[in-house]
Amino acid sequence: MSLPRIKLISFALCPFVQRSIITLLEKEVPYEIEYINLDNPPAWFHEVSPLEKVPVLLVDDEPLFESMAICEFLDEITPGSLYPEDPFARAKNRAWIEFGNELLGAVYSYATTGEETGYKQNLMTVKDRLETLDEFFAGGPYFNGEEFSLVDAVYAPIFRMLRCLEGLQEQNVYEDAPKIARWADTLLQRPSVINAVPASYNDDYCARIQSSGSVFAQKAGV
Ligand SMILES: N[C@@H](CCC(=O)N[C@@H](CS)C(=O)NCC(=O)O)C(=O)O
């Protein structure tokens, strides 16, 4: 099968970019990558990204925005599928991806908010969401069992962020979510997940949190 020419417009720390790269690697799609500075994006960025967000996939130079649209497109143009075949199982996977988006928002706010109340609320939300996820998680090793799916591609970058945050401030967010802790360990060892970020990711992410002046950064003493 001949594939289009694929280029991913990216920002190195972006979890939405990572899910696209994980999909590219899982589906063995050859691609180029261009990192841009989101604080000072290039002039052409608005033309390819109506919301001025990454990732953007250039498909034979035609832009496609929104990470799940990108992941599903890549999944559909390659053999096999990272979604279950059964329509209801597939719909449930999409629902848990949306749950992942909510969790990601809470993790981001937990790490970056400048307000003590917001910090506590977001930490509680992160723990509650992980506990809820644990109740629904079937048992692994991946979300759908033996097969890696797009749900795994969405949660892996969140677990990577939480791993970095754990390194800065001892805080076991998985204390009521033991199955999710094991799922996180499994995902963080998967080659596509490891290779979805530059080698400097941990240092760069920690530096960004340190420089944010957030309550998290203050409590972590960084
Ligand atoms: N819903 C979008 C979210 C993408 C997103 O928020 N990307 C962030 C970087 S992680 C971004 O580009 N932010 C730039 C901005 O908001 O100006 C997707 O799934 O692709």
Coordinates of N, CA and C and ligand atoms in Angstrom, one line a residue:
M1 N 0.9 -1.2 0.0 CA 0.0 0.0 0.0 C 0.9 1.2 0.0
S2 N 0.5 2.2 -0.9 CA 1.4 3.4 -0.9 C 0.8 4.5 0.1
L3 N 1.6 5.0 0.9 CA 1.1 5.9 1.9 C 1.5 7.3 1.5
P4 N 0.7 8.3 1.9 CA 1.0 9.7 1.6 C 2.3 10.1 2.3
R5 N 2.8 11.3 1.9 CA 4.0 11.9 2.6 C 3.5 12.5 3.9
I6 N 4.1 12.1 5.0 CA 3.5 12.6 6.3 C 4.6 13.4 7.0
K7 N 4.1 14.6 7.5 CA 5.0 15.4 8.3 C 4.2 15.9 9.5
L8 N 4.8 15.8 10.7 CA 4.0 16.2 11.9 C 4.6 17.5 12.5
I9 N 3.8 18.5 12.6 CA 4.2 19.7 13.2 C 4.0 19.6 14.7
S10 N 5.0 19.8 15.5 CA 5.1 19.4 16.9 C 5.7 20.4 17.8
F11 N 5.4 20.1 19.1 CA 6.1 20.8 20.2 C 6.5 19.7 21.1
A12 N 7.8 19.7 21.5 CA 8.4 18.5 22.1 C 7.7 18.0 23.4
L13 N 7.1 18.9 24.2 CA 6.6 18.5 25.5 C 5.1 18.2 25.4
C14 N 4.5 18.3 24.2 CA 3.0 18.3 24.1 C 2.5 16.8 24.1
P15 N 1.6 16.5 25.1 CA 1.0 15.2 25.2 C 0.1 14.8 24.0
F16 N -0.5 15.8 23.4 CA -1.3 15.5 22.2 C -0.5 15.1 21.0
V17 N 0.7 15.8 20.9 CA 1.7 15.4 19.9 C 2.1 13.9 20.1
Q18 N 2.4 13.6 21.4 CA 2.9 12.3 21.7 C 2.0 11.2 21.3
R19 N 0.7 11.4 21.4 CA -0.3 10.3 21.0 C -0.2 10.1 19.5
S20 N 0.0 11.2 18.8 CA 0.2 11.1 17.3 C 1.5 10.3 17.0
I21 N 2.6 10.6 17.7 CA 3.8 9.9 17.3 C 3.7 8.5 17.7
I22 N 3.1 8.2 18.9 CA 2.9 6.8 19.3 C 2.2 6.0 18.2
T23 N 1.1 6.6 17.6 CA 0.4 6.0 16.6 C 1.2 5.8 15.3
L24 N 2.0 6.8 15.0 CA 2.9 6.7 13.8 C 3.8 5.5 14.0
L25 N 4.4 5.4 15.2 CA 5.4 4.3 15.4 C 4.7 3.0 15.5
E26 N 3.5 2.9 16.2 CA 2.8 1.6 16.3 C 2.4 1.1 14.9
K27 N 2.0 2.1 14.0 CA 1.5 1.7 12.7 C 2.7 1.7 11.6
E28 N 3.9 2.0 12.1 CA 5.1 1.9 11.2 C 4.9 2.8 10.0
V29 N 4.4 4.0 10.2 CA 4.3 5.0 9.1 C 5.6 5.9 9.1
P30 N 6.2 5.9 8.0 CA 7.4 6.8 7.9 C 6.9 8.3 7.9
Y31 N 7.7 9.1 8.7 CA 7.2 10.5 8.8 C 8.4 11.4 9.1
E32 N 8.2 12.6 8.8 CA 9.2 13.7 9.2 C 8.5 14.5 10.3
I33 N 9.4 15.1 11.1 CA 8.8 15.9 12.2 C 9.4 17.3 12.2
E34 N 8.6 18.3 12.5 CA 9.2 19.6 12.7 C 8.7 20.2 14.0
Y35 N 9.6 20.5 14.9 CA 9.3 21.1 16.1 C 9.2 22.6 16.0
I36 N 8.1 23.2 16.5 CA 8.0 24.7 16.5 C 8.0 25.2 17.9
N37 N 8.3 26.5 18.1 CA 8.2 27.1 19.4 C 6.8 27.7 19.5
L38 N 6.0 27.1 20.4 CA 4.6 27.6 20.6 C 4.5 29.0 21.1
D39 N 5.6 29.5 21.8 CA 5.6 30.8 22.4 C 5.8 31.8 21.3
N40 N 6.4 31.4 20.2 CA 6.7 32.3 19.1 C 6.5 31.5 17.8
P41 N 5.3 31.1 17.4 CA 5.1 30.2 16.3 C 5.5 30.9 15.0
P42 N 5.8 30.1 14.0 CA 6.2 30.7 12.7 C 4.9 31.3 12.0
A43 N 5.1 32.2 11.1 CA 4.0 32.9 10.4 C 3.0 32.0 9.7
W44 N 3.5 30.9 9.2 CA 2.6 30.0 8.4 C 1.7 29.1 9.3
F45 N 2.0 29.1 10.7 CA 1.3 28.2 11.5 C -0.2 28.4 11.5
H46 N -0.7 29.6 11.5 CA -2.1 29.9 11.5 C -2.8 29.3 10.3
E47 N -2.1 29.3 9.2 CA -2.7 28.7 8.0 C -3.0 27.2 8.0
V48 N -2.1 26.5 8.8 CA -2.3 25.1 8.9 C -3.0 24.6 10.1
S49 N -3.2 25.5 11.1 CA -3.8 25.1 12.4 C -4.8 26.2 12.8
P50 N -6.0 26.0 12.5 CA -7.0 27.1 12.8 C -7.1 27.5 14.2
L51 N -6.8 26.5 15.1 CA -6.9 26.8 16.6 C -5.5 27.2 17.1
E52 N -4.5 27.2 16.2 CA -3.1 27.5 16.5 C -2.5 26.6 17.6
K53 N -2.9 25.3 17.4 CA -2.4 24.3 18.3 C -1.7 23.2 17.6
V54 N -0.8 22.5 18.3 CA -0.2 21.3 17.7 C -0.9 20.1 18.4
P55 N -0.9 18.9 17.8 CA -0.2 18.6 16.5 C -1.0 19.0 15.3
V56 N -0.2 19.2 14.2 CA -0.8 19.3 12.9 C -0.1 18.2 12.0
L57 N -0.9 17.5 11.2 CA -0.3 16.5 10.3 C -0.4 17.0 8.9
L58 N 0.7 17.1 8.2 CA 0.7 17.5 6.8 C 0.7 16.2 6.0
V59 N -0.4 16.0 5.3 CA -0.6 14.8 4.5 C -0.5 15.2 3.0
D60 N 0.7 14.8 2.4 CA 1.0 15.4 1.1 C 0.8 16.9 1.1
D61 N 1.3 17.5 2.1 CA 1.2 19.0 2.3 C -0.2 19.6 2.7
E62 N -1.2 18.7 2.8 CA -2.5 19.2 3.2 C -2.6 19.0 4.7
P63 N -3.0 20.1 5.4 CA -3.0 20.0 6.9 C -4.2 19.3 7.5
L64 N -4.0 18.6 8.6 CA -5.1 18.0 9.4 C -4.7 18.3 10.8
F65 N -5.7 19.0 11.5 CA -5.5 19.3 12.9 C -6.3 18.4 13.8
E66 N -6.1 18.5 15.1 CA -6.8 17.7 16.2 C -6.2 16.3 16.3
S67 N -5.6 16.0 17.5 CA -4.8 14.8 17.7 C -5.6 13.5 17.4
M68 N -6.9 13.5 17.9 CA -7.6 12.2 17.6 C -8.0 12.0 16.2
A69 N -8.3 13.1 15.5 CA -8.5 13.0 14.0 C -7.3 12.5 13.4
I70 N -6.1 13.0 13.8 CA -4.8 12.5 13.2 C -4.6 11.0 13.5
C71 N -4.8 10.6 14.8 CA -4.5 9.2 15.2 C -5.5 8.3 14.4
E72 N -6.7 8.7 14.3 CA -7.7 7.8 13.7 C -7.4 7.7 12.2
F73 N -7.0 8.8 11.6 CA -6.7 8.8 10.1 C -5.5 7.9 9.9
L74 N -4.4 8.0 10.7 CA -3.3 7.2 10.6 C -3.6 5.7 10.8
D75 N -4.5 5.4 11.7 CA -5.0 4.1 12.0 C -5.7 3.5 10.8
E76 N -6.5 4.4 10.1 CA -7.3 3.9 9.0 C -6.6 3.7 7.7
I77 N -5.5 4.4 7.5 CA -4.7 4.2 6.2 C -3.7 3.1 6.3
T78 N -3.6 2.4 7.4 CA -2.6 1.4 7.6 C -3.3 0.1 8.0
P79 N -2.7 -1.1 7.7 CA -3.3 -2.4 8.0 C -3.5 -2.6 9.5
G80 N -4.6 -3.3 9.8 CA -4.9 -3.6 11.3 C -5.6 -2.3 11.8
S81 N -6.0 -2.4 13.1 CA -6.6 -1.3 13.7 C -6.2 -1.2 15.2
L82 N -6.0 0.0 15.7 CA -5.7 0.2 17.1 C -7.0 0.5 17.9
Y83 N -8.2 0.2 17.2 CA -9.5 0.2 17.9 C -10.1 -1.2 17.8
P84 N -10.9 -1.6 18.8 CA -11.6 -2.9 18.6 C -12.6 -2.9 17.4
E85 N -12.8 -4.0 16.9 CA -13.7 -4.1 15.7 C -15.2 -3.9 16.1
D86 N -15.6 -4.4 17.2 CA -17.0 -4.2 17.7 C -17.4 -2.8 17.9
P87 N -18.4 -2.3 17.2 CA -18.8 -0.9 17.3 C -19.0 -0.4 18.8
F88 N -19.6 -1.2 19.6 CA -19.8 -0.7 21.0 C -18.5 -0.6 21.8
A89 N -17.7 -1.6 21.6 CA -16.4 -1.6 22.2 C -15.6 -0.4 21.7
R90 N -15.7 -0.1 20.4 CA -14.9 1.0 19.9 C -15.5 2.3 20.4
A91 N -16.8 2.4 20.5 CA -17.4 3.6 21.1 C -17.0 3.8 22.6
K92 N -16.9 2.7 23.3 CA -16.4 2.8 24.7 C -15.0 3.3 24.8
N93 N -14.2 2.8 23.9 CA -12.8 3.3 23.8 C -12.7 4.8 23.6
R94 N -13.6 5.3 22.7 CA -13.6 6.7 22.5 C -14.1 7.5 23.7
A95 N -15.0 6.9 24.4 CA -15.5 7.5 25.7 C -14.3 7.6 26.7
W96 N -13.5 6.5 26.8 CA -12.4 6.6 27.8 C -11.3 7.5 27.3
I97 N -11.2 7.7 26.0 CA -10.2 8.7 25.5 C -10.7 10.1 26.0
E98 N -12.0 10.3 26.0 CA -12.4 11.6 26.5 C -12.2 11.8 27.9
F99 N -12.4 10.7 28.7 CA -12.0 10.7 30.1 C -10.5 11.0 30.3
G100 N -9.7 10.5 29.4 CA -8.3 10.7 29.4 C -8.0 12.2 29.2
N101 N -8.7 12.8 28.3 CA -8.6 14.3 28.1 C -8.8 15.1 29.3
E102 N -9.9 14.7 30.1 CA -10.2 15.3 31.3 C -9.1 15.1 32.4
L103 N -8.6 13.9 32.4 CA -7.5 13.6 33.4 C -6.3 14.4 33.0
L104 N -6.0 14.5 31.8 CA -4.8 15.3 31.3 C -5.0 16.8 31.8
G105 N -6.2 17.3 31.6 CA -6.4 18.7 32.0 C -6.2 18.9 33.5
A106 N -6.6 17.9 34.3 CA -6.4 18.0 35.8 C -4.9 17.9 36.1
V107 N -4.2 17.0 35.4 CA -2.8 16.8 35.7 C -2.0 18.1 35.4
Y108 N -2.4 18.7 34.2 CA -1.8 19.9 33.8 C -2.0 21.0 34.9
S109 N -3.3 21.2 35.3 CA -3.6 22.2 36.3 C -2.9 22.0 37.6
Y110 N -2.9 20.7 38.0 CA -2.2 20.3 39.3 C -0.7 20.8 39.3
A111 N -0.1 20.6 38.1 CA 1.3 21.0 38.1 C 1.6 22.5 37.9
T112 N 0.6 23.2 37.3 CA 0.9 24.6 36.9 C 0.1 25.7 37.6
T113 N -0.9 25.3 38.4 CA -1.7 26.4 39.0 C -0.9 27.2 40.0
G114 N -1.2 28.4 40.1 CA -0.5 29.3 41.0 C -1.3 29.5 42.3
E115 N -2.4 28.8 42.4 CA -3.3 29.0 43.6 C -3.3 27.7 44.5
E116 N -3.1 27.9 45.8 CA -3.1 26.8 46.7 C -4.4 26.0 46.6
T117 N -5.6 26.7 46.6 CA -6.9 26.0 46.6 C -7.0 25.1 45.3
G118 N -6.6 25.8 44.2 CA -6.6 25.1 42.9 C -5.7 23.9 42.9
Y119 N -4.5 24.0 43.5 CA -3.6 22.9 43.6 C -4.2 21.7 44.3
K120 N -4.8 22.0 45.5 CA -5.4 20.9 46.3 C -6.6 20.3 45.5
Q121 N -7.4 21.1 44.9 CA -8.6 20.6 44.2 C -8.1 19.7 43.0
N122 N -7.1 20.2 42.3 CA -6.7 19.4 41.1 C -6.0 18.1 41.5
L123 N -5.2 18.2 42.6 CA -4.6 16.9 43.1 C -5.7 15.9 43.4
M124 N -6.7 16.4 44.1 CA -7.8 15.5 44.5 C -8.5 15.0 43.2
T125 N -8.7 15.8 42.2 CA -9.4 15.4 41.0 C -8.5 14.3 40.3
V126 N -7.2 14.5 40.3 CA -6.3 13.5 39.6 C -6.5 12.2 40.3
K127 N -6.4 12.2 41.7 CA -6.5 11.0 42.4 C -7.9 10.3 42.2
D128 N -8.9 11.1 42.2 CA -10.3 10.6 42.1 C -10.5 10.0 40.7
R129 N -10.0 10.7 39.7 CA -10.1 10.2 38.3 C -9.3 8.8 38.1
L130 N -8.1 8.8 38.7 CA -7.4 7.5 38.6 C -8.1 6.4 39.3
E131 N -8.7 6.7 40.5 CA -9.4 5.7 41.2 C -10.6 5.2 40.4
T132 N -11.3 6.1 39.8 CA -12.5 5.8 39.0 C -12.0 4.9 37.8
L133 N -10.9 5.3 37.2 CA -10.4 4.5 36.0 C -10.0 3.1 36.5
D134 N -9.5 3.0 37.7 CA -9.1 1.7 38.3 C -10.3 0.8 38.4
E135 N -11.5 1.4 38.8 CA -12.7 0.6 39.0 C -13.1 0.0 37.6
F136 N -12.9 0.7 36.6 CA -13.4 0.2 35.3 C -12.3 -0.5 34.5
F137 N -11.1 -0.5 34.9 CA -10.0 -1.1 34.2 C -10.1 -2.6 34.3
A138 N -10.1 -3.3 33.1 CA -10.3 -4.7 33.1 C -9.2 -5.5 33.7
G139 N -8.0 -5.1 33.6 CA -7.0 -5.9 34.2 C -5.7 -6.0 33.4
G140 N -5.7 -5.4 32.2 CA -4.4 -5.3 31.5 C -4.0 -6.5 30.7
P141 N -2.7 -6.5 30.2 CA -1.8 -5.4 30.5 C -2.1 -4.1 29.9
Y142 N -2.9 -4.1 28.7 CA -3.3 -2.9 28.1 C -4.7 -2.6 28.4
F143 N -5.2 -1.5 27.9 CA -6.6 -1.1 28.2 C -7.6 -2.1 27.8
N144 N -7.4 -2.6 26.5 CA -8.3 -3.7 26.0 C -7.8 -5.1 26.2
G145 N -6.8 -5.3 27.1 CA -6.3 -6.6 27.4 C -5.0 -6.8 26.7
E146 N -4.9 -7.8 25.8 CA -3.6 -8.1 25.2 C -3.1 -7.1 24.1
E147 N -4.1 -6.4 23.5 CA -3.8 -5.6 22.3 C -3.6 -4.1 22.7
F148 N -2.6 -3.5 22.3 CA -2.3 -2.1 22.4 C -3.3 -1.3 21.6
S149 N -3.9 -0.3 22.1 CA -4.9 0.5 21.4 C -4.7 2.0 21.5
L150 N -5.6 2.7 20.8 CA -5.4 4.2 20.9 C -5.7 4.7 22.3
V151 N -6.5 4.0 23.1 CA -6.7 4.4 24.5 C -5.3 4.4 25.2
D152 N -4.5 3.4 24.9 CA -3.1 3.3 25.5 C -2.3 4.5 25.0
A153 N -2.4 4.8 23.7 CA -1.6 5.9 23.2 C -2.0 7.3 23.8
V154 N -3.2 7.4 24.2 CA -3.7 8.6 24.9 C -3.2 8.7 26.3
Y155 N -3.3 7.6 27.0 CA -2.9 7.7 28.5 C -1.4 7.7 28.7
A156 N -0.6 7.1 27.8 CA 0.8 7.0 28.1 C 1.5 8.3 28.3
P157 N 1.2 9.4 27.5 CA 1.8 10.7 27.8 C 1.4 11.3 29.2
I158 N 0.2 10.9 29.6 CA -0.3 11.4 30.9 C 0.5 10.7 32.0
F159 N 0.7 9.4 31.9 CA 1.5 8.7 32.9 C 3.0 9.2 32.8
R160 N 3.5 9.6 31.7 CA 4.8 10.1 31.6 C 4.9 11.4 32.4
M161 N 3.9 12.3 32.2 CA 3.9 13.5 33.0 C 3.9 13.2 34.5
L162 N 3.0 12.3 34.9 CA 2.9 12.0 36.3 C 4.2 11.4 36.9
R163 N 4.9 10.6 36.0 CA 6.2 10.0 36.5 C 7.2 11.2 36.7
C164 N 7.2 12.2 35.9 CA 8.2 13.3 36.1 C 7.8 14.1 37.3
L165 N 6.5 14.3 37.5 CA 6.0 15.0 38.7 C 6.4 14.3 40.0
E166 N 6.2 12.9 40.0 CA 6.6 12.1 41.1 C 8.1 12.3 41.5
G167 N 8.9 12.5 40.4 CA 10.3 12.6 40.7 C 10.6 14.0 41.3
L168 N 9.8 14.9 41.2 CA 10.0 16.3 41.7 C 9.4 16.4 43.2
Q169 N 8.3 15.7 43.3 CA 7.6 15.8 44.7 C 7.0 14.4 45.0
E170 N 7.4 13.9 46.1 CA 6.9 12.5 46.4 C 5.4 12.6 46.7
Q171 N 4.6 12.0 45.9 CA 3.2 12.1 46.0 C 2.6 10.9 45.2
N172 N 2.1 9.9 46.0 CA 1.6 8.7 45.3 C 0.2 8.9 44.8
V173 N 0.0 9.4 43.6 CA -1.3 9.6 43.1 C -2.0 8.3 42.8
Y174 N -1.3 7.2 42.7 CA -1.9 5.9 42.4 C -2.3 5.1 43.6
E175 N -2.3 5.7 44.8 CA -2.5 4.9 46.0 C -3.8 4.2 46.0
D176 N -4.8 4.7 45.4 CA -6.1 4.0 45.3 C -6.4 3.5 43.9
A177 N -5.3 3.3 43.2 CA -5.5 2.9 41.8 C -4.3 1.9 41.4
P178 N -4.2 0.8 42.1 CA -3.1 -0.1 41.9 C -3.0 -0.7 40.4
K179 N -4.2 -0.9 39.8 CA -4.2 -1.5 38.5 C -3.7 -0.5 37.5
I180 N -4.0 0.8 37.7 CA -3.6 1.9 36.8 C -2.1 2.1 37.0
A181 N -1.6 1.9 38.2 CA -0.1 2.1 38.4 C 0.6 1.0 37.6
R182 N 0.1 -0.2 37.6 CA 0.7 -1.3 36.8 C 0.6 -1.0 35.3
W183 N -0.6 -0.5 34.9 CA -0.8 -0.1 33.5 C 0.2 1.0 33.0
A184 N 0.4 2.0 33.9 CA 1.4 3.0 33.6 C 2.8 2.5 33.5
D185 N 3.2 1.5 34.4 CA 4.5 0.9 34.2 C 4.7 0.2 32.9
T186 N 3.6 -0.5 32.5 CA 3.7 -1.3 31.3 C 3.8 -0.3 30.1
L187 N 3.0 0.7 30.1 CA 3.1 1.7 28.9 C 4.4 2.4 28.8
L188 N 4.9 2.8 30.0 CA 6.2 3.6 30.0 C 7.4 2.7 29.6
Q189 N 7.2 1.4 29.4 CA 8.3 0.6 28.9 C 8.1 0.2 27.5
R190 N 7.0 0.6 26.9 CA 6.8 0.2 25.5 C 7.6 1.1 24.5
P191 N 8.3 0.5 23.5 CA 9.2 1.3 22.7 C 8.5 2.5 22.0
S192 N 7.3 2.3 21.5 CA 6.7 3.5 20.8 C 6.5 4.6 21.8
V193 N 6.2 4.3 23.1 CA 6.0 5.4 24.1 C 7.4 6.0 24.4
I194 N 8.4 5.2 24.6 CA 9.7 5.7 25.0 C 10.2 6.6 23.8
N195 N 10.0 6.2 22.6 CA 10.5 6.9 21.4 C 9.6 8.1 21.0
A196 N 8.5 8.3 21.7 CA 7.6 9.4 21.2 C 8.1 10.8 21.7
V197 N 9.2 10.8 22.5 CA 9.7 12.1 23.0 C 11.2 12.2 22.8
P198 N 11.8 13.4 22.7 CA 13.2 13.5 22.6 C 13.9 13.0 23.9
A199 N 15.1 12.6 23.9 CA 15.8 12.1 25.0 C 15.8 13.1 26.2
S200 N 15.7 14.4 25.8 CA 15.8 15.4 26.9 C 14.4 15.7 27.5
Y201 N 13.4 14.9 27.2 CA 12.0 15.2 27.7 C 11.9 15.4 29.2
N202 N 12.5 14.4 29.9 CA 12.3 14.5 31.4 C 12.9 15.8 31.9
D203 N 14.1 16.1 31.5 CA 14.8 17.4 32.0 C 14.0 18.6 31.5
D204 N 13.5 18.6 30.3 CA 12.8 19.7 29.7 C 11.5 20.0 30.4
Y205 N 10.8 18.8 30.7 CA 9.5 19.0 31.3 C 9.6 19.5 32.8
C206 N 10.6 18.9 33.5 CA 10.9 19.3 34.8 C 11.3 20.8 34.9
A207 N 12.1 21.2 33.9 CA 12.5 22.6 33.9 C 11.3 23.5 33.6
R208 N 10.4 23.1 32.8 CA 9.2 23.9 32.5 C 8.4 24.1 33.8
I209 N 8.2 23.0 34.6 CA 7.4 23.1 35.8 C 8.2 23.9 36.8
Q210 N 9.5 23.7 36.9 CA 10.3 24.5 37.8 C 10.2 26.0 37.5
S211 N 10.2 26.4 36.2 CA 10.1 27.8 35.9 C 8.7 28.4 35.9
S212 N 7.7 27.5 36.2 CA 6.3 28.0 36.2 C 6.0 28.8 37.4
G213 N 6.7 28.6 38.5 CA 6.4 29.3 39.7 C 5.1 28.8 40.3
S214 N 4.7 27.6 39.9 CA 3.4 27.1 40.4 C 3.5 26.7 41.9
V215 N 2.3 26.4 42.5 CA 2.3 25.9 43.8 C 3.0 24.6 43.9
F216 N 2.8 23.7 42.9 CA 3.5 22.4 42.8 C 5.0 22.7 42.9
A217 N 5.5 23.6 42.1 CA 7.0 23.8 42.0 C 7.5 24.3 43.4
Q218 N 6.7 25.2 44.0 CA 7.1 25.7 45.3 C 7.1 24.5 46.3
K219 N 6.1 23.7 46.3 CA 6.1 22.6 47.3 C 7.2 21.6 47.0
A220 N 7.5 21.4 45.7 CA 8.6 20.5 45.4 C 9.9 21.1 45.7
G221 N 10.0 22.4 46.0 CA 11.2 23.1 46.4 C 12.1 23.2 45.2
V222 N 11.5 23.4 44.0 CA 12.3 23.6 42.8 C 12.1 25.0 42.1
Ligands
LIG1 N1 -7.6 19.3 21.2 C1 -6.3 19.5 20.7 C2 -5.4 20.0 21.8 C3 -4.0 20.3 21.4 C4 -3.3 21.3 22.3 O1 -3.9 21.8 23.3 N2 -2.0 21.5 22.1 C5 -1.3 22.5 22.8 C6 0.1 22.1 23.1 S1 0.2 20.7 24.2 C7 -1.1 23.8 22.0 O2 -0.8 23.7 20.8 N3 -1.3 25.0 22.6 C8 -1.1 26.2 22.0 C9 -2.1 27.2 22.4 O3 -3.1 26.9 23.1 O4 -1.9 28.4 22.0 C10 -5.8 18.2 20.1 O5 -6.2 17.1 20.6 O6 -4.9 18.2 19.2

